[in-house]
Amino acid sequence: MSELPVALVTGAATGIGAACARRLAADGFRVGVHYRSSAEKAQKLLSELPEAFGLQADLTQEDEIDALIKQVKAEAGRVDVLVNNAGYNVNAPMLTMSLDQYDSVASVARGTWYLSKMVLRRFMFRAGVGRIVNISSVVGHTGNPGQVPYTMVKAGLDAFTKSLSQELVGKDILVNSVAPGFIDTDMTEVLPDDIKETIVARVPQGRMGTADEVADVVAFLSTRATYVNGTVIHVNGGMYGG
């Protein structure tokens, strides 16, 4: 079993998650690449990161999280950094959205809570050290029409960060959030050009961010930030309202 530190990145097959996986691997971590359904993209990423290992699980299901924890234990024996990046969104006005659609978004937050609990219990408490980085969003602070459940979940992640960091008083386990603005990923690629122009007009830097720019901040919190705890770092180019 490798002695490299281990980073578990959820939703790591694409976008910000993949950028975080690549950056942490470059920083000397063995990366657990979690994915739910993007198996082909996950395998491509794994082929780029020779020390990495794949972890397939639906994070809305308790038994699948338990199985993931067992797999990490067998494969690596440790988790030094947990990046809670996995998320899901449904775009619809609140008055037309179904309860099932709401649950499909909100249930991922439940999985983040449970996965974090198990990583703390099985790995970080025993090691006496660890880093948890939650990927929230600027819309958790500004709101966004058509994304009520998503904005609720992202705002809740930042509250989760602040509350959990206070529960870990006296331990060298730091919990922080990174709140991206509008980042150039598959999720934003599908937006109409007029919507993109409206978004960019709200950003003083005049452009969307990149997944690598978010990953740089995640890497800082994972490897070099020793006195940053319970906070939210915005990576949004100064977007108004953020």
CSV table of C-alpha atoms in Angstrom, one decimal:
chain,number,residue,atom,x,y,z
A,1,MET,CA,0.0,0.0,0.0
A,2,SER,CA,1.4,3.4,-1.0
A,3,GLU,CA,2.5,5.8,1.6
A,4,LEU,CA,1.4,8.8,-0.4
A,5,PRO,CA,-1.2,11.1,1.3
A,6,VAL,CA,-4.7,10.4,-0.1
A,7,ALA,CA,-7.3,12.8,-1.4
A,8,LEU,CA,-10.8,11.7,-2.0
A,9,VAL,CA,-12.6,13.9,-4.6
A,10,THR,CA,-16.3,13.4,-5.2
A,11,GLY,CA,-17.8,14.1,-8.6
A,12,ALA,CA,-14.3,13.9,-10.0
A,13,ALA,CA,-15.0,12.7,-13.5
A,14,THR,CA,-15.7,16.1,-15.0
A,15,GLY,CA,-15.3,19.9,-14.5
A,16,ILE,CA,-14.1,21.3,-11.2
A,17,GLY,CA,-13.8,17.8,-9.7
A,18,ALA,CA,-11.5,16.6,-12.4
A,19,ALA,CA,-9.4,19.7,-12.1
A,20,CYS,CA,-9.1,19.2,-8.4
A,21,ALA,CA,-8.1,15.6,-8.9
A,22,ARG,CA,-5.4,16.6,-11.4
A,23,ARG,CA,-4.1,19.4,-9.2
A,24,LEU,CA,-3.9,17.3,-6.0
A,25,ALA,CA,-2.2,14.5,-7.9
A,26,ALA,CA,0.4,17.0,-9.2
A,27,ASP,CA,0.9,18.0,-5.5
A,28,GLY,CA,1.8,14.5,-4.5
A,29,PHE,CA,-1.5,13.0,-3.5
A,30,ARG,CA,-2.9,9.6,-4.4
A,31,VAL,CA,-6.4,10.5,-5.6
A,32,GLY,CA,-9.6,8.6,-5.1
A,33,VAL,CA,-11.7,9.6,-8.2
A,34,HIS,CA,-15.3,9.2,-7.2
A,35,TYR,CA,-18.0,9.2,-9.9
A,36,ARG,CA,-21.7,8.2,-10.1
A,37,SER,CA,-22.5,7.6,-13.7
A,38,SER,CA,-19.7,9.1,-15.8
A,39,ALA,CA,-17.6,5.9,-16.0
A,40,GLU,CA,-16.0,6.6,-19.3
A,41,LYS,CA,-14.8,10.1,-18.3
A,42,ALA,CA,-13.6,8.7,-15.0
A,43,GLN,CA,-11.6,6.0,-16.6
A,44,LYS,CA,-10.0,8.5,-18.9
A,45,LEU,CA,-9.0,10.6,-15.9
A,46,LEU,CA,-7.7,7.6,-14.1
A,47,SER,CA,-5.5,6.8,-17.1
A,48,GLU,CA,-3.9,10.2,-16.7
A,49,LEU,CA,-3.2,9.7,-13.0
A,50,PRO,CA,-1.2,6.5,-12.5
A,51,GLU,CA,-1.5,6.5,-8.6
A,52,ALA,CA,-5.2,7.2,-8.6
A,53,PHE,CA,-8.1,4.7,-8.0
A,54,GLY,CA,-11.7,4.8,-9.0
A,55,LEU,CA,-14.7,4.8,-6.7
A,56,GLN,CA,-18.2,4.4,-8.2
A,57,ALA,CA,-21.1,5.2,-5.8
A,58,ASP,CA,-24.4,7.0,-5.7
A,59,LEU,CA,-23.9,9.4,-2.8
A,60,THR,CA,-27.7,9.5,-2.1
A,61,GLN,CA,-27.6,5.9,-1.0
A,62,GLU,CA,-26.2,5.1,2.5
A,63,ASP,CA,-25.2,1.5,1.6
A,64,GLU,CA,-23.2,2.7,-1.4
A,65,ILE,CA,-21.3,5.3,0.8
A,66,ASP,CA,-20.5,2.5,3.3
A,67,ALA,CA,-19.2,0.4,0.4
A,68,LEU,CA,-17.1,3.3,-0.9
A,69,ILE,CA,-15.5,3.7,2.6
A,70,LYS,CA,-14.7,0.0,2.7
A,71,GLN,CA,-13.1,0.3,-0.7
A,72,VAL,CA,-11.0,3.3,0.3
A,73,LYS,CA,-9.9,1.4,3.4
A,74,ALA,CA,-8.8,-1.6,1.3
A,75,GLU,CA,-7.2,0.4,-1.5
A,76,ALA,CA,-5.4,3.2,0.4
A,77,GLY,CA,-6.0,2.8,4.2
A,78,ARG,CA,-6.3,6.6,4.7
A,79,VAL,CA,-8.0,9.8,3.6
A,80,ASP,CA,-6.0,13.0,4.3
A,81,VAL,CA,-8.2,15.3,2.2
A,82,LEU,CA,-11.9,15.1,1.4
A,83,VAL,CA,-13.1,17.3,-1.4
A,84,ASN,CA,-16.9,17.4,-1.4
A,85,ASN,CA,-17.5,18.4,-5.0
A,86,ALA,CA,-20.4,16.2,-6.1
A,87,GLY,CA,-23.7,18.0,-6.8
A,88,TYR,CA,-26.8,17.9,-8.9
A,89,ASN,CA,-29.1,20.5,-10.3
A,90,VAL,CA,-32.6,20.8,-11.8
A,91,ASN,CA,-33.5,24.0,-13.5
A,92,ALA,CA,-37.1,24.8,-13.1
A,93,PRO,CA,-39.3,27.5,-11.4
A,94,MET,CA,-40.3,26.6,-7.9
A,95,LEU,CA,-44.0,26.6,-8.7
A,96,THR,CA,-43.6,24.0,-11.4
A,97,MET,CA,-40.9,21.8,-9.8
A,98,SER,CA,-42.0,18.5,-8.4
A,99,LEU,CA,-41.1,17.1,-4.9
A,100,ASP,CA,-39.1,14.3,-6.7
A,101,GLN,CA,-37.1,16.9,-8.5
A,102,TYR,CA,-36.4,18.8,-5.3
A,103,ASP,CA,-35.3,15.5,-3.6
A,104,SER,CA,-33.0,14.7,-6.4
A,105,VAL,CA,-31.0,17.9,-5.7
A,106,ALA,CA,-31.3,17.9,-1.9
A,107,SER,CA,-30.4,14.2,-1.4
A,108,VAL,CA,-26.9,14.9,-2.5
A,109,ALA,CA,-26.4,17.2,0.6
A,110,ARG,CA,-27.5,14.3,2.8
A,111,GLY,CA,-24.9,12.2,1.1
A,112,THR,CA,-22.2,14.8,1.7
A,113,TRP,CA,-23.1,14.9,5.4
A,114,TYR,CA,-22.9,11.1,5.7
A,115,LEU,CA,-19.7,10.7,3.7
A,116,SER,CA,-18.0,13.4,5.7
A,117,LYS,CA,-19.1,11.7,8.9
A,118,MET,CA,-17.7,8.4,7.8
A,119,VAL,CA,-14.4,9.8,6.6
A,120,LEU,CA,-14.0,11.6,9.9
A,121,ARG,CA,-14.8,8.5,11.9
A,122,ARG,CA,-12.8,5.9,9.9
A,123,PHE,CA,-9.8,8.0,8.9
A,124,MET,CA,-9.2,11.5,10.1
A,125,PHE,CA,-10.0,11.1,13.8
A,126,ARG,CA,-7.6,8.1,13.9
A,127,ALA,CA,-4.9,10.1,12.2
A,128,GLY,CA,-5.5,13.2,14.2
A,129,VAL,CA,-5.3,15.4,11.1
A,130,GLY,CA,-7.2,16.1,8.0
A,131,ARG,CA,-8.7,18.6,5.6
A,132,ILE,CA,-12.3,18.9,4.3
A,133,VAL,CA,-13.0,21.2,1.4
A,134,ASN,CA,-16.6,21.7,0.4
A,135,ILE,CA,-17.4,23.1,-3.1
A,136,SER,CA,-20.4,25.4,-2.7
A,137,SER,CA,-21.3,28.2,-5.1
A,138,VAL,CA,-21.7,32.0,-5.5
A,139,VAL,CA,-25.5,31.3,-6.0
A,140,GLY,CA,-25.7,30.1,-2.4
A,141,HIS,CA,-25.1,33.8,-1.5
A,142,THR,CA,-26.7,35.6,-4.3
A,143,GLY,CA,-29.7,33.3,-5.1
A,144,ASN,CA,-30.6,32.4,-8.7
A,145,PRO,CA,-34.0,32.1,-10.3
A,146,GLY,CA,-35.0,28.6,-11.3
A,147,GLN,CA,-32.5,27.0,-8.9
A,148,VAL,CA,-34.2,27.2,-5.5
A,149,PRO,CA,-33.2,23.7,-4.3
A,150,TYR,CA,-29.6,24.1,-5.7
A,151,THR,CA,-29.1,27.5,-4.0
A,152,MET,CA,-30.5,26.1,-0.7
A,153,VAL,CA,-28.0,23.2,-0.9
A,154,LYS,CA,-25.0,25.4,-1.7
A,155,ALA,CA,-25.9,27.9,1.1
A,156,GLY,CA,-26.3,24.9,3.4
A,157,LEU,CA,-22.8,23.6,2.5
A,158,ASP,CA,-21.3,26.8,3.7
A,159,ALA,CA,-23.3,26.6,7.0
A,160,PHE,CA,-22.1,23.0,7.2
A,161,THR,CA,-18.6,24.1,6.9
A,162,LYS,CA,-18.9,26.7,9.7
A,163,SER,CA,-20.8,24.3,12.1
A,164,LEU,CA,-18.5,21.3,11.5
A,165,SER,CA,-15.3,23.3,12.0
A,166,GLN,CA,-16.7,24.4,15.4
A,167,GLU,CA,-17.4,20.8,16.4
A,168,LEU,CA,-13.8,19.9,15.7
A,169,VAL,CA,-12.3,22.2,18.2
A,170,GLY,CA,-8.8,21.1,19.4
A,171,LYS,CA,-8.3,18.8,16.4
A,172,ASP,CA,-6.0,19.5,13.4
A,173,ILE,CA,-8.9,18.8,11.1
A,174,LEU,CA,-9.7,22.0,9.1
A,175,VAL,CA,-13.0,22.5,7.2
A,176,ASN,CA,-13.5,25.2,4.6
A,177,SER,CA,-15.6,26.0,1.6
A,178,VAL,CA,-14.7,27.2,-1.9
A,179,ALA,CA,-17.5,29.0,-3.6
A,180,PRO,CA,-17.0,29.3,-7.3
A,181,GLY,CA,-18.7,31.9,-9.5
A,182,PHE,CA,-19.6,31.1,-13.1
A,183,ILE,CA,-16.9,28.7,-14.3
A,184,ASP,CA,-16.3,27.5,-17.8
A,185,THR,CA,-17.4,23.8,-17.5
A,186,ASP,CA,-19.9,21.4,-19.2
A,187,MET,CA,-22.6,22.8,-16.9
A,188,THR,CA,-22.2,26.4,-18.2
A,189,GLU,CA,-21.3,25.4,-21.8
A,190,VAL,CA,-24.9,24.6,-22.5
A,191,LEU,CA,-26.1,28.2,-21.5
A,192,PRO,CA,-27.3,30.4,-24.4
A,193,ASP,CA,-24.9,33.1,-25.5
A,194,ASP,CA,-27.1,35.9,-24.2
A,195,ILE,CA,-27.2,34.4,-20.7
A,196,LYS,CA,-23.4,34.0,-20.8
A,197,GLU,CA,-23.1,37.7,-21.8
A,198,THR,CA,-25.3,38.7,-18.9
A,199,ILE,CA,-23.3,36.7,-16.5
A,200,VAL,CA,-19.9,38.0,-17.7
A,201,ALA,CA,-21.3,41.6,-17.5
A,202,ARG,CA,-21.5,41.0,-13.7
A,203,VAL,CA,-17.9,40.0,-13.4
A,204,PRO,CA,-15.3,42.8,-13.2
A,205,GLN,CA,-12.7,40.6,-14.8
A,206,GLY,CA,-14.9,40.3,-17.8
A,207,ARG,CA,-14.8,36.5,-18.2
A,208,MET,CA,-15.8,33.2,-16.7
A,209,GLY,CA,-13.4,31.4,-14.5
A,210,THR,CA,-11.7,28.1,-15.2
A,211,ALA,CA,-11.9,24.9,-13.3
A,212,ASP,CA,-8.1,25.1,-12.7
A,213,GLU,CA,-8.5,28.4,-10.9
A,214,VAL,CA,-10.9,26.8,-8.5
A,215,ALA,CA,-8.6,23.8,-8.1
A,216,ASP,CA,-5.7,26.1,-7.2
A,217,VAL,CA,-7.7,27.3,-4.1
A,218,VAL,CA,-8.7,23.8,-3.2
A,219,ALA,CA,-5.0,22.8,-3.3
A,220,PHE,CA,-4.0,25.7,-1.1
A,221,LEU,CA,-6.6,24.7,1.5
A,222,SER,CA,-5.5,21.1,1.2
A,223,THR,CA,-1.8,21.5,1.5
A,224,ARG,CA,-0.6,24.9,2.7
A,225,ALA,CA,-3.4,26.6,4.7
A,226,THR,CA,-2.7,25.8,8.3
A,227,TYR,CA,-4.7,28.6,9.9
A,228,VAL,CA,-7.7,28.9,7.7
A,229,ASN,CA,-10.7,27.2,9.2
A,230,GLY,CA,-14.5,27.5,9.0
A,231,THR,CA,-14.4,30.0,6.2
A,232,VAL,CA,-15.7,30.5,2.6
A,233,ILE,CA,-13.3,31.5,-0.1
A,234,HIS,CA,-15.0,33.0,-3.1
A,235,VAL,CA,-13.5,32.3,-6.6
A,236,ASN,CA,-15.8,34.5,-8.7
A,237,GLY,CA,-13.8,37.2,-10.3
A,238,GLY,CA,-15.5,39.8,-8.0
A,239,MET,CA,-18.9,39.0,-9.4
A,240,TYR,CA,-21.5,41.5,-8.1
A,241,GLY,CA,-23.4,40.2,-5.0
A,242,GLY,CA,-20.8,37.5,-4.3
